[in-house]
PDB file of C-alpha atoms in Angstrom:
ATOM      1  CA  UNK A 543      67.043 -99.778  33.064  1.00  0.00           C
ATOM      2  CA  UNK A 544      68.036-101.698  29.966  1.00  0.00           C
ATOM      3  CA  UNK A 545      67.375-104.966  29.188  1.00  0.00           C
ATOM      4  CA  UNK A 546      68.984-107.225  26.505  1.00  0.00           C
ATOM      5  CA  UNK A 547      67.939-110.774  25.816  1.00  0.00           C
ATOM      6  CA  UNK A 548      69.504-112.462  23.418  1.00  0.00           C
ATOM      7  CA  UNK A 549      68.056-116.218  22.445  1.00  0.00           C
ATOM      8  CA  UNK A 550      69.668-118.327  19.463  1.00  0.00           C
ATOM      9  CA  UNK A 551      69.640-121.993  19.011  1.00  0.00           C
ATOM     10  CA  UNK A 552      72.764-122.521  21.084  1.00  0.00           C
ATOM     11  CA  UNK A 553      71.333-120.535  24.072  1.00  0.00           C
ATOM     12  CA  UNK A 554      70.613-117.459  25.744  1.00  0.00           C
ATOM     13  CA  UNK A 555      72.144-114.589  26.686  1.00  0.00           C
ATOM     14  CA  UNK A 556      70.612-111.768  29.058  1.00  0.00           C
ATOM     15  CA  UNK A 557      72.408-108.102  29.720  1.00  0.00           C
ATOM     16  CA  UNK A 558      71.113-105.580  32.154  1.00  0.00           C
ATOM     17  CA  UNK A 559      71.834-102.098  33.274  1.00  0.00           C
ATOM     18  CA  UNK A 560      70.217-101.013  36.106  1.00  0.00           C
ATOM     19  CA  UNK A 561      70.200 -98.055  38.424  1.00  0.00           C
ATOM     20  CA  UNK A 562      70.127 -97.891  42.287  1.00  0.00           C
ATOM     21  CA  UNK A 563      71.290 -94.878  44.933  1.00  0.00           C
ATOM     22  CA  UNK A 564      74.982 -95.774  44.168  1.00  0.00           C
ATOM     23  CA  UNK A 565      75.229 -95.840  40.251  1.00  0.00           C
ATOM     24  CA  UNK A 566      75.120 -98.162  37.527  1.00  0.00           C
ATOM     25  CA  UNK A 567      75.711-101.693  37.686  1.00  0.00           C
ATOM     26  CA  UNK A 568      75.897-104.402  34.793  1.00  0.00           C
ATOM     27  CA  UNK A 569      74.423-107.991  34.783  1.00  0.00           C
ATOM     28  CA  UNK A 570      75.420-110.689  32.414  1.00  0.00           C
ATOM     29  CA  UNK A 571      73.923-114.042  32.521  1.00  0.00           C
ATOM     30  CA  UNK A 572      74.707-116.481  29.985  1.00  0.00           C
ATOM     31  CA  UNK A 573      72.303-119.674  30.516  1.00  0.00           C
ATOM     32  CA  UNK A 574      73.216-123.134  30.659  1.00  0.00           C
ATOM     33  CA  UNK A 575      73.669-124.553  27.610  1.00  0.00           C
ATOM     34  CA  UNK A 576      73.914-127.941  25.847  1.00  0.00           C
ATOM     35  CA  UNK A 577      75.588-126.432  22.416  1.00  0.00           C
ATOM     36  CA  UNK A 578      78.072-124.354  24.488  1.00  0.00           C
ATOM     37  CA  UNK A 579      78.681-127.169  27.251  1.00  0.00           C
ATOM     38  CA  UNK A 580      78.258-124.501  29.621  1.00  0.00           C
ATOM     39  CA  UNK A 581      76.333-124.570  33.216  1.00  0.00           C
ATOM     40  CA  UNK A 582      75.470-121.336  32.727  1.00  0.00           C
ATOM     41  CA  UNK A 583      78.307-117.771  34.066  1.00  0.00           C
ATOM     42  CA  UNK A 584      77.542-114.468  35.504  1.00  0.00           C
ATOM     43  CA  UNK A 585      79.716-111.433  35.045  1.00  0.00           C
ATOM     44  CA  UNK A 586      78.956-107.910  36.796  1.00  0.00           C
ATOM     45  CA  UNK A 587      80.472-104.596  37.582  1.00  0.00           C
ATOM     46  CA  UNK A 588      79.748-101.222  38.598  1.00  0.00           C
ATOM     47  CA  UNK A 589      79.854 -98.813  35.518  1.00  0.00           C
ATOM     48  CA  UNK A 590      82.264 -96.181  36.156  1.00  0.00           C
ATOM     49  CA  UNK A 591      82.208 -94.087  32.825  1.00  0.00           C
ATOM     50  CA  UNK A 592      78.469 -92.864  31.955  1.00  0.00           C
ATOM     51  CA  UNK A 593      78.995 -91.359  28.501  1.00  0.00           C
ATOM     52  CA  UNK A 594      79.012 -94.864  26.823  1.00  0.00           C
ATOM     53  CA  UNK A 595      75.719 -95.618  28.706  1.00  0.00           C
ATOM     54  CA  UNK A 596      74.116 -92.502  28.021  1.00  0.00           C
ATOM     55  CA  UNK A 597      75.355 -92.887  24.132  1.00  0.00           C
ATOM     56  CA  UNK A 598      73.787 -96.523  23.987  1.00  0.00           C
ATOM     57  CA  UNK A 599      70.520 -95.152  25.201  1.00  0.00           C
ATOM     58  CA  UNK A 600      70.312 -92.209  22.819  1.00  0.00           C
ATOM     59  CA  UNK A 601      71.275 -95.129  19.939  1.00  0.00           C
ATOM     60  CA  UNK A 602      68.158 -97.032  21.184  1.00  0.00           C
ATOM     61  CA  UNK A 603      66.148 -94.390  21.103  1.00  0.00           C
ATOM     62  CA  UNK A 604      67.273 -93.272  17.160  1.00  0.00           C
ATOM     63  CA  UNK A 605      67.120 -97.166  16.287  1.00  0.00           C
ATOM     64  CA  UNK A 606      63.043 -97.064  17.786  1.00  0.00           C
ATOM     65  CA  UNK A 607      62.625 -93.776  16.267  1.00  0.00           C
ATOM     66  CA  UNK A 608      63.654 -94.436  12.715  1.00  0.00           C
ATOM     67  CA  UNK A 609      64.738 -97.958  12.091  1.00  0.00           C
ATOM     68  CA  UNK A 610      66.662 -99.456   9.401  1.00  0.00           C
ATOM     69  CA  UNK A 611      65.259-101.032   6.475  1.00  0.00           C
ATOM     70  CA  UNK A 612      67.666-104.353   6.038  1.00  0.00           C
ATOM     71  CA  UNK A 613      68.812-104.352   1.844  1.00  0.00           C
ATOM     72  CA  UNK A 614      69.314-108.059   2.389  1.00  0.00           C
ATOM     73  CA  UNK A 615      67.117-111.184   2.714  1.00  0.00           C
ATOM     74  CA  UNK A 616      68.247-113.794   5.119  1.00  0.00           C
ATOM     75  CA  UNK A 617      66.370-116.851   6.346  1.00  0.00           C
ATOM     76  CA  UNK A 618      66.081-116.539   9.879  1.00  0.00           C
ATOM     77  CA  UNK A 619      69.300-117.673  12.088  1.00  0.00           C
ATOM     78  CA  UNK A 620      67.074-118.673  15.201  1.00  0.00           C
ATOM     79  CA  UNK A 621      68.756-115.659  16.676  1.00  0.00           C
ATOM     80  CA  UNK A 622      66.324-112.959  18.119  1.00  0.00           C
ATOM     81  CA  UNK A 623      68.014-109.796  20.264  1.00  0.00           C
ATOM     82  CA  UNK A 624      65.434-107.899  22.392  1.00  0.00           C
ATOM     83  CA  UNK A 625      66.288-104.482  23.899  1.00  0.00           C
ATOM     84  CA  UNK A 626      64.128-103.078  26.081  1.00  0.00           C
ATOM     85  CA  UNK A 627      64.814 -99.134  27.731  1.00  0.00           C
ATOM     86  CA  UNK A 628      62.562 -98.446  30.498  1.00  0.00           C
ATOM     87  CA  UNK A 629      63.804 -94.271  30.587  1.00  0.00           C
ATOM     88  CA  UNK A 630      62.077 -91.810  32.918  1.00  0.00           C
ATOM     89  CA  UNK A 631      58.568 -93.234  32.547  1.00  0.00           C
ATOM     90  CA  UNK A 632      58.403 -94.535  29.065  1.00  0.00           C
ATOM     91  CA  UNK A 633      59.688 -97.661  27.615  1.00  0.00           C
ATOM     92  CA  UNK A 634      60.912 -98.682  24.121  1.00  0.00           C
ATOM     93  CA  UNK A 635      61.365-102.151  22.999  1.00  0.00           C
ATOM     94  CA  UNK A 636      63.517-103.079  20.095  1.00  0.00           C
ATOM     95  CA  UNK A 637      63.373-106.739  18.298  1.00  0.00           C
ATOM     96  CA  UNK A 638      66.413-106.350  15.855  1.00  0.00           C
ATOM     97  CA  UNK A 639      66.724-109.692  13.642  1.00  0.00           C
ATOM     98  CA  UNK A 640      68.707-108.649  10.267  1.00  0.00           C
ATOM     99  CA  UNK A 641      71.301-106.234  10.946  1.00  0.00           C
ATOM    100  CA  UNK A 642      73.012-104.412   8.495  1.00  0.00           C
ATOM    101  CA  UNK A 643      76.591-102.891   8.530  1.00  0.00           C
ATOM    102  CA  UNK A 644      76.773 -99.643   9.260  1.00  0.00           C
ATOM    103  CA  UNK A 645      73.697 -99.036  10.757  1.00  0.00           C
ATOM    104  CA  UNK A 646      72.721 -97.300  13.884  1.00  0.00           C
ATOM    105  CA  UNK A 647      71.386-100.854  14.856  1.00  0.00           C
ATOM    106  CA  UNK A 648      74.648-102.340  14.420  1.00  0.00           C
ATOM    107  CA  UNK A 649      76.213 -99.626  16.103  1.00  0.00           C
ATOM    108  CA  UNK A 650      74.150 -99.795  18.726  1.00  0.00           C
ATOM    109  CA  UNK A 651      74.860-103.826  19.436  1.00  0.00           C
ATOM    110  CA  UNK A 652      79.008-102.456  19.268  1.00  0.00           C
ATOM    111  CA  UNK A 653      78.660-100.322  21.381  1.00  0.00           C
ATOM    112  CA  UNK A 654      76.893-102.681  24.175  1.00  0.00           C
ATOM    113  CA  UNK A 655      79.654-105.216  23.622  1.00  0.00           C
ATOM    114  CA  UNK A 656      82.245-101.825  24.357  1.00  0.00           C
ATOM    115  CA  UNK A 657      80.817-101.279  27.556  1.00  0.00           C
ATOM    116  CA  UNK A 658      80.136-104.969  28.867  1.00  0.00           C
ATOM    117  CA  UNK A 659      83.746-105.592  27.857  1.00  0.00           C
ATOM    118  CA  UNK A 660      84.950-102.268  29.844  1.00  0.00           C
ATOM    119  CA  UNK A 661      83.193-102.910  32.751  1.00  0.00           C
ATOM    120  CA  UNK A 662      83.982-106.938  33.069  1.00  0.00           C
ATOM    121  CA  UNK A 663      87.731-106.553  32.635  1.00  0.00           C
ATOM    122  CA  UNK A 664      87.616-107.546  28.742  1.00  0.00           C
ATOM    123  CA  UNK A 665      86.848-111.458  29.988  1.00  0.00           C
ATOM    124  CA  UNK A 666      87.695-113.269  27.273  1.00  0.00           C
ATOM    125  CA  UNK A 667      85.279-116.105  28.051  1.00  0.00           C
ATOM    126  CA  UNK A 668      82.575-113.431  27.639  1.00  0.00           C
ATOM    127  CA  UNK A 669      84.213-111.761  24.966  1.00  0.00           C
ATOM    128  CA  UNK A 670      83.553-115.428  23.239  1.00  0.00           C
ATOM    129  CA  UNK A 671      80.356-115.444  23.822  1.00  0.00           C
ATOM    130  CA  UNK A 672      79.283-111.460  22.931  1.00  0.00           C
ATOM    131  CA  UNK A 673      80.762-112.199  19.252  1.00  0.00           C
ATOM    132  CA  UNK A 674      78.522-115.547  19.282  1.00  0.00           C
ATOM    133  CA  UNK A 675      75.360-114.067  20.159  1.00  0.00           C
ATOM    134  CA  UNK A 676      75.617-110.623  19.123  1.00  0.00           C
ATOM    135  CA  UNK A 677      77.759-110.894  15.932  1.00  0.00           C
TER     136      UNK A 677
END
């Protein structure tokens, strides 16, 4: 299972990928937000192509083993990205705050966005929130 929690001053976005006997499933939850004037939304779908999922798992493991060192100094913008991977008895937790372009962390976030968009049918509302929360 993969669980991604993104907290920002604007609200919270949770992405979960779970496995059961029928395959892998995606659940995306946007919490109630005064900033977005949103009462909360949910998207879900079955993951048909697992290649991207396994690529994301490999990137999570790589980010955990060899985290990138930020090359810029930024003031915390109020966004916290937590990624948890429970994979065959082991657990990996990532906390991504400053993310430089062209790093494993930025590639990980882009791959997660692509997978979510693919599974949810490129929902424009969800794409807006993914861009806002994930950059």
